[in-house]
Coordinates of C-alpha atoms and ligand atoms in Angstrom, one line a residue:
Chain A
M181 CA -37.8 97.0 -95.1
T182 CA -37.9 93.9 -92.8
A183 CA -37.9 94.5 -89.1
L184 CA -34.9 93.5 -87.1
P185 CA -35.3 90.9 -84.3
P186 CA -36.2 92.9 -81.1
D187 CA -33.4 91.2 -79.1
L188 CA -30.6 92.2 -81.6
T189 CA -29.3 95.0 -79.4
Q190 CA -25.9 96.5 -79.3
S191 CA -25.1 94.6 -76.1
A192 CA -26.1 91.3 -77.8
I193 CA -23.7 92.2 -80.6
D194 CA -21.0 93.2 -78.2
T195 CA -21.2 89.8 -76.6
E196 CA -21.0 88.2 -80.0
I197 CA -18.0 90.3 -80.9
A198 CA -16.2 89.3 -77.8
K199 CA -16.9 85.6 -78.4
A200 CA -15.9 85.8 -82.1
Q201 CA -12.7 87.6 -81.2
A202 CA -11.7 85.1 -78.5
A203 CA -12.3 82.2 -81.0
A204 CA -10.4 83.8 -83.9
H205 CA -6.8 83.0 -84.9
A206 CA -4.5 86.0 -84.7
G207 CA -4.0 87.6 -88.1
D208 CA -3.6 90.8 -89.9
H209 CA -6.8 90.5 -91.8
P210 CA -10.4 89.8 -90.6
P211 CA -11.7 86.3 -91.0
R212 CA -14.2 86.2 -93.9
D213 CA -16.7 84.6 -91.6
F214 CA -17.4 87.0 -88.7
P215 CA -21.0 86.3 -87.3
P216 CA -21.5 89.7 -85.6
Y217 CA -21.2 91.2 -89.1
R218 CA -24.5 89.7 -90.4
G219 CA -23.6 90.4 -94.1
S220 CA -20.8 87.9 -94.0
A221 CA -23.0 84.9 -93.1
L222 CA -23.8 83.7 -96.7
R223 CA -20.9 85.4 -98.4
H224 CA -17.8 83.6 -97.1
P225 CA -16.3 80.4 -98.5
T226 CA -16.4 77.4 -96.3
H227 CA -13.5 75.5 -98.1
P228 CA -10.0 76.5 -97.2
L229 CA -8.3 78.8 -99.8
I230 CA -5.9 76.9 -102.2
P231 CA -2.4 78.3 -101.8
V232 CA -0.7 79.1 -105.2
R233 CA 3.1 79.2 -104.9
D234 CA 3.8 79.1 -108.7
P235 CA 6.5 81.8 -109.3
E236 CA 5.0 82.1 -112.8
A237 CA 1.5 83.0 -111.6
V238 CA 0.0 85.9 -113.5
E239 CA -1.3 87.3 -110.2
L240 CA 2.3 88.2 -109.2
T241 CA 2.1 91.0 -111.8
G242 CA -0.7 93.6 -112.0
P243 CA -2.3 96.4 -113.9
A244 CA -0.6 99.7 -114.5
F245 CA -2.1 103.2 -114.1
G246 CA -0.7 106.5 -115.2
V247 CA -1.3 110.2 -115.7
T248 CA -3.9 109.5 -118.3
D249 CA -6.1 107.7 -115.7
V250 CA -6.2 110.5 -113.1
T251 CA -6.6 114.3 -113.4
D252 CA -5.1 116.8 -111.0
L253 CA -8.5 117.7 -109.5
D254 CA -9.4 114.1 -108.6
R255 CA -7.5 114.3 -105.3
D256 CA -9.5 117.3 -104.1
L257 CA -13.0 116.1 -103.3
T258 CA -14.1 119.6 -102.2
R259 CA -13.7 121.0 -105.8
H260 CA -15.8 118.6 -107.8
H261 CA -18.9 120.9 -107.8
A262 CA -19.5 124.6 -108.3
G263 CA -19.8 125.3 -104.6
E264 CA -18.0 124.3 -101.4
P265 CA -19.3 121.2 -99.6
L266 CA -20.5 121.5 -96.0
G267 CA -18.4 120.0 -93.3
E268 CA -15.0 120.1 -91.8
R269 CA -12.3 120.3 -94.5
I270 CA -9.5 117.8 -93.9
T271 CA -6.3 116.6 -95.6
V272 CA -5.6 112.9 -95.5
T273 CA -2.1 111.8 -96.5
G274 CA 0.3 109.0 -95.9
R275 CA 2.7 106.6 -97.6
V276 CA 1.9 103.3 -99.3
L277 CA 4.5 100.6 -98.7
D278 CA 4.7 97.0 -99.7
R279 CA 5.4 94.3 -97.0
R280 CA 9.1 94.7 -97.6
G281 CA 8.8 98.3 -96.6
R282 CA 9.5 99.6 -100.1
P283 CA 7.4 102.6 -101.4
V284 CA 4.6 101.7 -103.8
R285 CA 5.2 104.2 -106.6
G286 CA 2.9 105.4 -109.3
Q287 CA -0.1 103.3 -108.2
L288 CA -3.7 104.1 -108.1
V289 CA -5.4 105.1 -104.8
E290 CA -9.2 105.5 -104.9
I291 CA -11.4 106.7 -102.0
W292 CA -15.1 107.1 -101.4
Q293 CA -17.1 108.3 -98.4
A294 CA -20.3 109.7 -97.0
N295 CA -20.8 113.4 -96.8
A296 CA -20.5 115.4 -93.5
S297 CA -24.1 114.3 -92.6
G298 CA -23.3 110.7 -93.0
R299 CA -25.1 110.2 -96.4
Y300 CA -23.7 108.6 -99.5
A301 CA -24.5 109.9 -103.0
H302 CA -25.9 106.5 -103.7
Q303 CA -29.5 105.7 -104.6
R304 CA -29.6 102.8 -102.1
D305 CA -28.5 105.0 -99.2
Q306 CA -31.9 106.0 -97.6
H307 CA -30.5 107.4 -94.4
P308 CA -32.7 110.5 -93.8
A309 CA -29.7 112.9 -93.7
P310 CA -29.3 115.6 -96.3
L311 CA -27.5 115.1 -99.5
D312 CA -24.9 117.8 -100.3
P313 CA -25.2 119.1 -103.9
N314 CA -21.5 120.1 -103.6
F315 CA -20.2 116.8 -102.5
T316 CA -20.1 113.5 -104.3
G317 CA -17.4 111.8 -102.2
F318 CA -15.2 110.1 -104.7
G319 CA -11.5 110.8 -105.3
R320 CA -8.4 109.2 -106.7
C321 CA -4.7 109.9 -107.1
L322 CA -1.4 108.2 -108.0
T323 CA 1.3 107.6 -105.4
D324 CA 4.5 109.6 -105.9
D325 CA 8.1 108.4 -105.9
E326 CA 8.0 108.0 -102.1
G327 CA 4.7 106.2 -102.2
R328 CA 2.8 109.2 -100.9
Y329 CA -0.8 109.8 -101.6
S330 CA -2.8 112.9 -100.5
F331 CA -6.5 113.9 -100.6
T332 CA -8.4 117.0 -99.6
T333 CA -12.0 116.2 -98.5
I334 CA -14.4 116.8 -95.7
R335 CA -14.7 114.7 -92.6
P336 CA -17.5 112.1 -93.2
G337 CA -20.3 111.7 -90.7
A338 CA -21.3 108.5 -88.9
Y339 CA -24.3 106.7 -90.4
P340 CA -26.8 104.1 -89.3
W341 CA -27.0 100.6 -90.8
R342 CA -29.3 97.7 -90.2
N343 CA -26.8 95.1 -88.9
H344 CA -28.6 95.3 -85.5
T345 CA -30.8 97.7 -83.6
N346 CA -29.2 101.1 -83.3
A347 CA -26.1 100.1 -85.3
W348 CA -24.0 103.1 -86.4
R349 CA -20.9 103.0 -88.6
P350 CA -18.1 105.1 -87.2
A351 CA -16.9 107.9 -89.5
H352 CA -14.7 106.2 -92.2
I353 CA -13.2 106.7 -95.6
H354 CA -13.2 103.7 -98.0
F355 CA -9.8 103.1 -99.7
S356 CA -8.9 101.0 -102.7
L357 CA -5.3 100.4 -103.5
F358 CA -3.1 98.7 -106.2
G359 CA 0.4 97.5 -105.7
E360 CA 2.7 96.2 -108.4
A361 CA 1.0 92.8 -108.3
F362 CA -2.7 91.7 -108.3
T363 CA -1.9 89.8 -105.1
Q364 CA -1.3 93.1 -103.4
R365 CA -4.7 94.5 -104.1
L366 CA -6.3 96.1 -101.0
V367 CA -9.7 97.5 -100.2
T368 CA -10.1 98.8 -96.7
Q369 CA -11.5 101.7 -94.6
M370 CA -9.7 104.4 -92.6
Y371 CA -11.1 105.6 -89.3
F372 CA -10.7 108.7 -87.2
P373 CA -9.0 108.7 -83.8
G374 CA -11.1 109.0 -80.7
D375 CA -14.4 108.0 -82.3
P376 CA -16.6 106.6 -79.6
L377 CA -18.2 104.3 -82.1
L378 CA -15.0 102.3 -82.8
P379 CA -15.5 99.7 -80.1
L380 CA -19.1 99.1 -81.1
D381 CA -18.6 98.5 -84.8
P382 CA -18.7 94.8 -86.0
I383 CA -16.8 95.7 -89.2
L384 CA -13.8 97.3 -87.5
Q385 CA -14.0 94.7 -84.7
S386 CA -13.8 91.9 -87.4
V387 CA -10.1 92.6 -87.3
T388 CA -9.6 90.5 -84.2
D389 CA -6.0 91.6 -83.4
P390 CA -6.1 94.9 -81.5
A391 CA -2.7 96.1 -82.9
A392 CA -4.0 95.4 -86.5
R393 CA -7.2 97.3 -85.7
D394 CA -5.1 100.3 -84.6
R395 CA -3.5 100.3 -88.0
L396 CA -6.9 101.3 -89.5
V397 CA -7.1 104.4 -87.4
A398 CA -5.5 107.6 -88.8
A399 CA -3.5 109.9 -86.6
Y400 CA -4.3 113.6 -86.2
D401 CA -1.2 115.4 -87.3
H402 CA -1.2 119.1 -86.4
G403 CA 1.8 119.7 -88.7
L404 CA -0.4 118.7 -91.6
S405 CA -3.2 121.1 -90.7
V406 CA -3.2 124.2 -92.8
P407 CA -3.9 127.5 -91.0
E408 CA -7.3 129.0 -91.6
W409 CA -8.1 126.1 -94.0
S410 CA -8.0 122.4 -93.0
L411 CA -7.2 119.7 -90.4
G412 CA -4.6 117.1 -91.2
Y413 CA -4.7 113.3 -90.7
R414 CA -1.8 110.9 -91.5
W415 CA -2.5 107.3 -92.4
D416 CA 0.2 105.0 -93.8
I417 CA -0.8 101.8 -95.6
V418 CA 1.1 98.6 -96.0
L419 CA 0.0 96.2 -98.8
D420 CA 0.2 92.5 -98.2
G421 CA 0.9 89.9 -100.8
P422 CA 3.9 89.0 -102.9
A423 CA 5.1 90.4 -106.3
A424 CA 7.0 88.8 -109.1
T425 CA 9.9 91.3 -108.6
W426 CA 10.8 89.8 -105.3
A427 CA 13.7 87.4 -105.6
E428 CA 12.9 84.0 -104.3
N429 CA 15.6 84.0 -101.6
E430 CA 14.0 87.1 -100.1
E431 CA 10.7 85.5 -99.7
D432 CA 11.1 84.0 -96.2
D433 CA 12.0 86.8 -93.9
R434 CA 8.5 88.0 -93.3
Chain B
M183 CA 12.0 94.5 -90.1
S184 CA 8.9 94.2 -92.3
P185 CA 6.0 96.5 -91.7
A186 CA 2.8 94.9 -90.6
P187 CA 0.1 94.9 -93.3
T188 CA -3.0 97.1 -93.2
P189 CA -6.0 94.9 -92.6
S190 CA -8.6 94.4 -95.4
H191 CA -12.2 95.6 -95.0
T192 CA -15.4 95.0 -97.0
V193 CA -16.0 97.2 -100.0
G194 CA -19.4 97.9 -98.5
P195 CA -22.6 98.5 -100.4
F196 CA -22.0 102.1 -101.6
F197 CA -19.0 101.8 -104.0
G198 CA -21.2 102.1 -107.0
Y199 CA -20.6 105.8 -107.7
A200 CA -16.9 105.4 -107.1
L201 CA -15.2 102.2 -108.4
P202 CA -17.0 101.2 -111.6
F203 CA -16.0 103.2 -114.6
T204 CA -17.3 103.7 -118.1
G205 CA -15.7 101.0 -120.3
G206 CA -14.6 98.9 -117.3
A207 CA -15.9 95.8 -119.0
D208 CA -14.4 96.5 -122.4
V209 CA -10.8 95.2 -122.1
A210 CA -10.7 94.3 -125.8
P211 CA -10.5 97.0 -128.3
P212 CA -13.9 97.7 -130.0
H213 CA -14.8 95.2 -132.6
H214 CA -11.6 93.2 -132.3
P215 CA -12.2 89.9 -134.1
D216 CA -10.6 87.8 -131.3
T217 CA -12.9 89.3 -128.6
L218 CA -14.2 86.8 -126.2
T219 CA -16.9 87.5 -123.6
L220 CA -16.5 86.3 -120.0
R221 CA -19.8 86.4 -118.2
G222 CA -21.4 84.9 -115.1
R223 CA -23.1 85.5 -111.9
V224 CA -21.9 86.0 -108.3
L225 CA -24.1 83.9 -106.0
D226 CA -24.3 83.6 -102.2
G227 CA -24.6 80.5 -100.0
D228 CA -28.3 80.3 -100.7
G229 CA -27.7 80.4 -104.4
Q230 CA -29.1 84.0 -104.5
P231 CA -27.6 86.6 -106.7
V232 CA -25.2 89.1 -105.1
P233 CA -26.2 92.4 -106.5
D234 CA -23.5 94.5 -104.7
A235 CA -20.3 92.8 -105.8
I236 CA -17.5 94.1 -107.9
V237 CA -15.5 91.8 -110.1
E238 CA -12.0 92.7 -111.3
T239 CA -10.0 90.8 -114.0
W240 CA -6.3 90.9 -114.8
Q241 CA -4.5 89.0 -117.5
P242 CA -1.5 89.0 -119.9
A243 CA -1.9 90.6 -123.3
P244 CA -2.4 88.2 -126.2
D245 CA 1.4 88.3 -126.9
G246 CA 2.0 87.1 -123.3
S247 CA 3.2 90.5 -122.0
R248 CA 2.4 90.9 -118.3
T249 CA 3.2 94.6 -117.9
G250 CA -0.2 95.9 -118.6
A251 CA -0.5 99.5 -119.8
P252 CA -2.0 102.6 -118.3
G253 CA -5.2 104.0 -119.7
S254 CA -7.9 101.7 -118.4
M255 CA -9.6 104.8 -116.9
R256 CA -8.3 107.3 -119.4
R257 CA -9.7 110.8 -118.7
D258 CA -10.5 113.8 -120.8
A259 CA -8.1 116.4 -119.5
V260 CA -10.6 119.2 -120.1
T261 CA -13.8 117.8 -118.7
G262 CA -12.3 115.1 -116.4
R263 CA -14.8 112.6 -117.8
V264 CA -13.7 109.0 -118.5
V265 CA -13.1 108.7 -122.2
G266 CA -12.2 105.0 -122.1
R267 CA -9.3 103.0 -123.4
H268 CA -7.8 104.1 -126.7
G269 CA -7.6 100.5 -127.7
A270 CA -4.1 100.4 -129.2
D271 CA -2.5 99.3 -125.9
F272 CA -3.9 96.3 -124.1
T273 CA -4.3 97.3 -120.4
G274 CA -5.2 93.8 -119.2
F275 CA -7.5 95.2 -116.5
G276 CA -11.3 94.9 -116.2
R277 CA -13.6 96.1 -113.5
V278 CA -17.4 95.7 -113.4
A279 CA -20.1 95.8 -110.8
T280 CA -22.7 93.0 -110.7
D281 CA -26.3 94.0 -111.7
A282 CA -29.4 93.3 -109.7
D283 CA -29.3 89.7 -110.9
G284 CA -25.7 89.2 -109.8
H285 CA -24.6 89.2 -113.4
W286 CA -21.3 90.5 -114.6
L287 CA -19.5 90.5 -118.0
V288 CA -16.2 91.5 -119.5
R289 CA -15.2 91.5 -123.2
T290 CA -11.5 90.7 -123.5
L291 CA -8.8 89.1 -125.7
P292 CA -7.4 85.6 -125.1
P293 CA -4.5 85.8 -122.5
G294 CA -1.2 84.9 -124.0
G295 CA 0.9 82.1 -122.5
V296 CA -1.7 81.0 -119.9
P297 CA -5.1 79.4 -120.1
Y298 CA -6.7 81.6 -117.4
V299 CA -7.9 85.1 -116.6
C300 CA -7.3 86.2 -113.0
V301 CA -10.4 87.3 -111.1
A302 CA -10.8 89.2 -107.8
V303 CA -14.3 89.5 -106.2
F304 CA -15.2 92.2 -103.7
A305 CA -18.7 92.5 -102.1
R306 CA -20.7 93.8 -99.2
G307 CA -20.4 91.2 -96.6
L308 CA -17.0 90.0 -97.8
L309 CA -14.5 91.3 -95.3
H310 CA -11.5 90.3 -97.5
H311 CA -11.7 90.0 -101.3
L312 CA -11.4 86.6 -102.9
Y313 CA -9.1 85.5 -105.8
T314 CA -10.1 82.9 -108.3
R315 CA -9.2 82.1 -111.9
A316 CA -11.5 81.7 -115.0
Y317 CA -9.8 78.9 -117.1
L318 CA -10.8 79.3 -120.7
V319 CA -9.1 76.0 -121.6
D320 CA -9.1 72.9 -119.5
D321 CA -5.4 72.5 -119.6
P322 CA -4.2 69.0 -118.3
D323 CA -0.7 70.4 -117.7
D324 CA -1.9 73.2 -115.4
A325 CA -0.5 72.6 -111.9
L326 CA -3.4 74.2 -110.1
L327 CA -6.1 72.4 -112.0
A328 CA -4.2 69.1 -111.7
A329 CA -4.1 69.3 -107.9
L330 CA -7.8 69.7 -107.5
P331 CA -10.4 66.9 -107.3
P332 CA -12.7 66.9 -110.3
R333 CA -15.7 68.6 -108.7
R334 CA -13.7 71.5 -107.4
R335 CA -11.7 71.7 -110.5
A336 CA -14.9 72.2 -112.5
T337 CA -15.6 75.4 -110.7
L338 CA -12.6 77.1 -112.3
L339 CA -13.6 76.2 -115.9
A340 CA -15.2 79.0 -117.9
R341 CA -17.1 76.9 -120.3
P342 CA -18.1 78.1 -123.8
E343 CA -21.9 78.6 -124.0
P344 CA -23.6 76.3 -126.4
G345 CA -23.7 77.8 -129.9
T346 CA -21.6 80.8 -128.9
P347 CA -18.0 79.5 -128.6
R348 CA -16.6 83.0 -127.9
V349 CA -18.9 83.5 -124.9
H350 CA -17.5 81.8 -121.7
R351 CA -19.6 81.3 -118.6
F352 CA -18.0 81.7 -115.2
D353 CA -20.2 81.8 -112.2
V354 CA -18.7 82.6 -108.8
R355 CA -20.4 80.7 -105.9
L356 CA -19.2 82.3 -102.7
Q357 CA -20.4 79.5 -100.5
G358 CA -22.3 76.2 -100.5
A359 CA -23.0 73.6 -103.2
G360 CA -20.5 74.1 -106.0
E361 CA -18.5 76.7 -104.0
T362 CA -15.9 78.2 -106.3
V363 CA -12.2 77.4 -105.6
F364 CA -10.6 80.5 -104.1
L365 CA -6.9 81.1 -104.0
E366 CA -4.3 82.6 -101.8
F367 CA -0.8 83.7 -102.6
P368 CA 1.4 83.3 -99.5
Ligands
LIG771 FE1 -19.1 103.2 -95.7

């Protein structure tokens, strides 16, 4: 493993984040080039994206998923092994909407995450925290007629990464979502409220608009907590991007 | 009032046990005579392979239908294991992770009615995924191709490999010399 530069401290990264956020254009999504997130340096295009406004574009449609793609157990990550995983059992639920506010029905939601100790069941994760033989950390479900998804899992731990010295990712769950169009595809991460690592994380802070950042943080919802069983978090998701089913005269009111 | 979109985030490095699925590259039914292979590498701004990217493809069926079909990730209801597509319905969806050399591959059928396969690229380091198109035919009537200068246009052409006309090469260069044309859909 290569050594990190000795001066690449959290406070140096904090300064970089403040600078990059001040220079950024407001937007819902992070810029692909965000220097404090070192991994982005060689992996972002330098040419502007080419806008496609063709109403016949294939991307305005998308793949379909159904009951054959998902089993009932897939949404409960605590039941994928013979024993119970270690950690704090949680329920995460919410609605998936498109940018017109309509529920996204019958679409695939996939999640993956570290275990309670902050370790992924992935060969390349060498964080010296224990693996949990009863937790893999991958689940999926289909949204219902109201666009709702729901998972039972355990609260993931924070984990270190080598972006800078003493860099720690806040606890998060990775989400992958499909809408009715390929243009609505979303891969993102859900965070937990009150986590002291949130302001220090270059990945969360790459979303430069504070209101947009807040939309990545779930809400603790006591009504979703199940007595003697689990704590509940609510997180609604809004997919960006157009779909072929939107009439053209509705396209402008965003 | 329209709700505000949820921001995108990187797929990170550890999606490998979650997103790729058995048969993700096999969009065409097994042994279908029209099968074509779309293959290439994902490369970074230094021309180095990106070993932790995931490539998704979406396309019409050979008859031009754009509805897709469920069953890309068909599961065995008893064991929960992925049993793969049954092959009778064309799902139109492919998903494959790059290997240590940045290489990816899908086997599919020719898209009906359009000359291209839609491609989305996700990777560690990429805060928001990227869309591009792999054109199997250099169609002079295609509006997107026609609007691009020749050198940029060339990045969208999935060229048949010499001697193997059913194998099309499509490298994705995220940055730098020969950077692939990436698309947005406002
Ligand atoms: Fe992660």
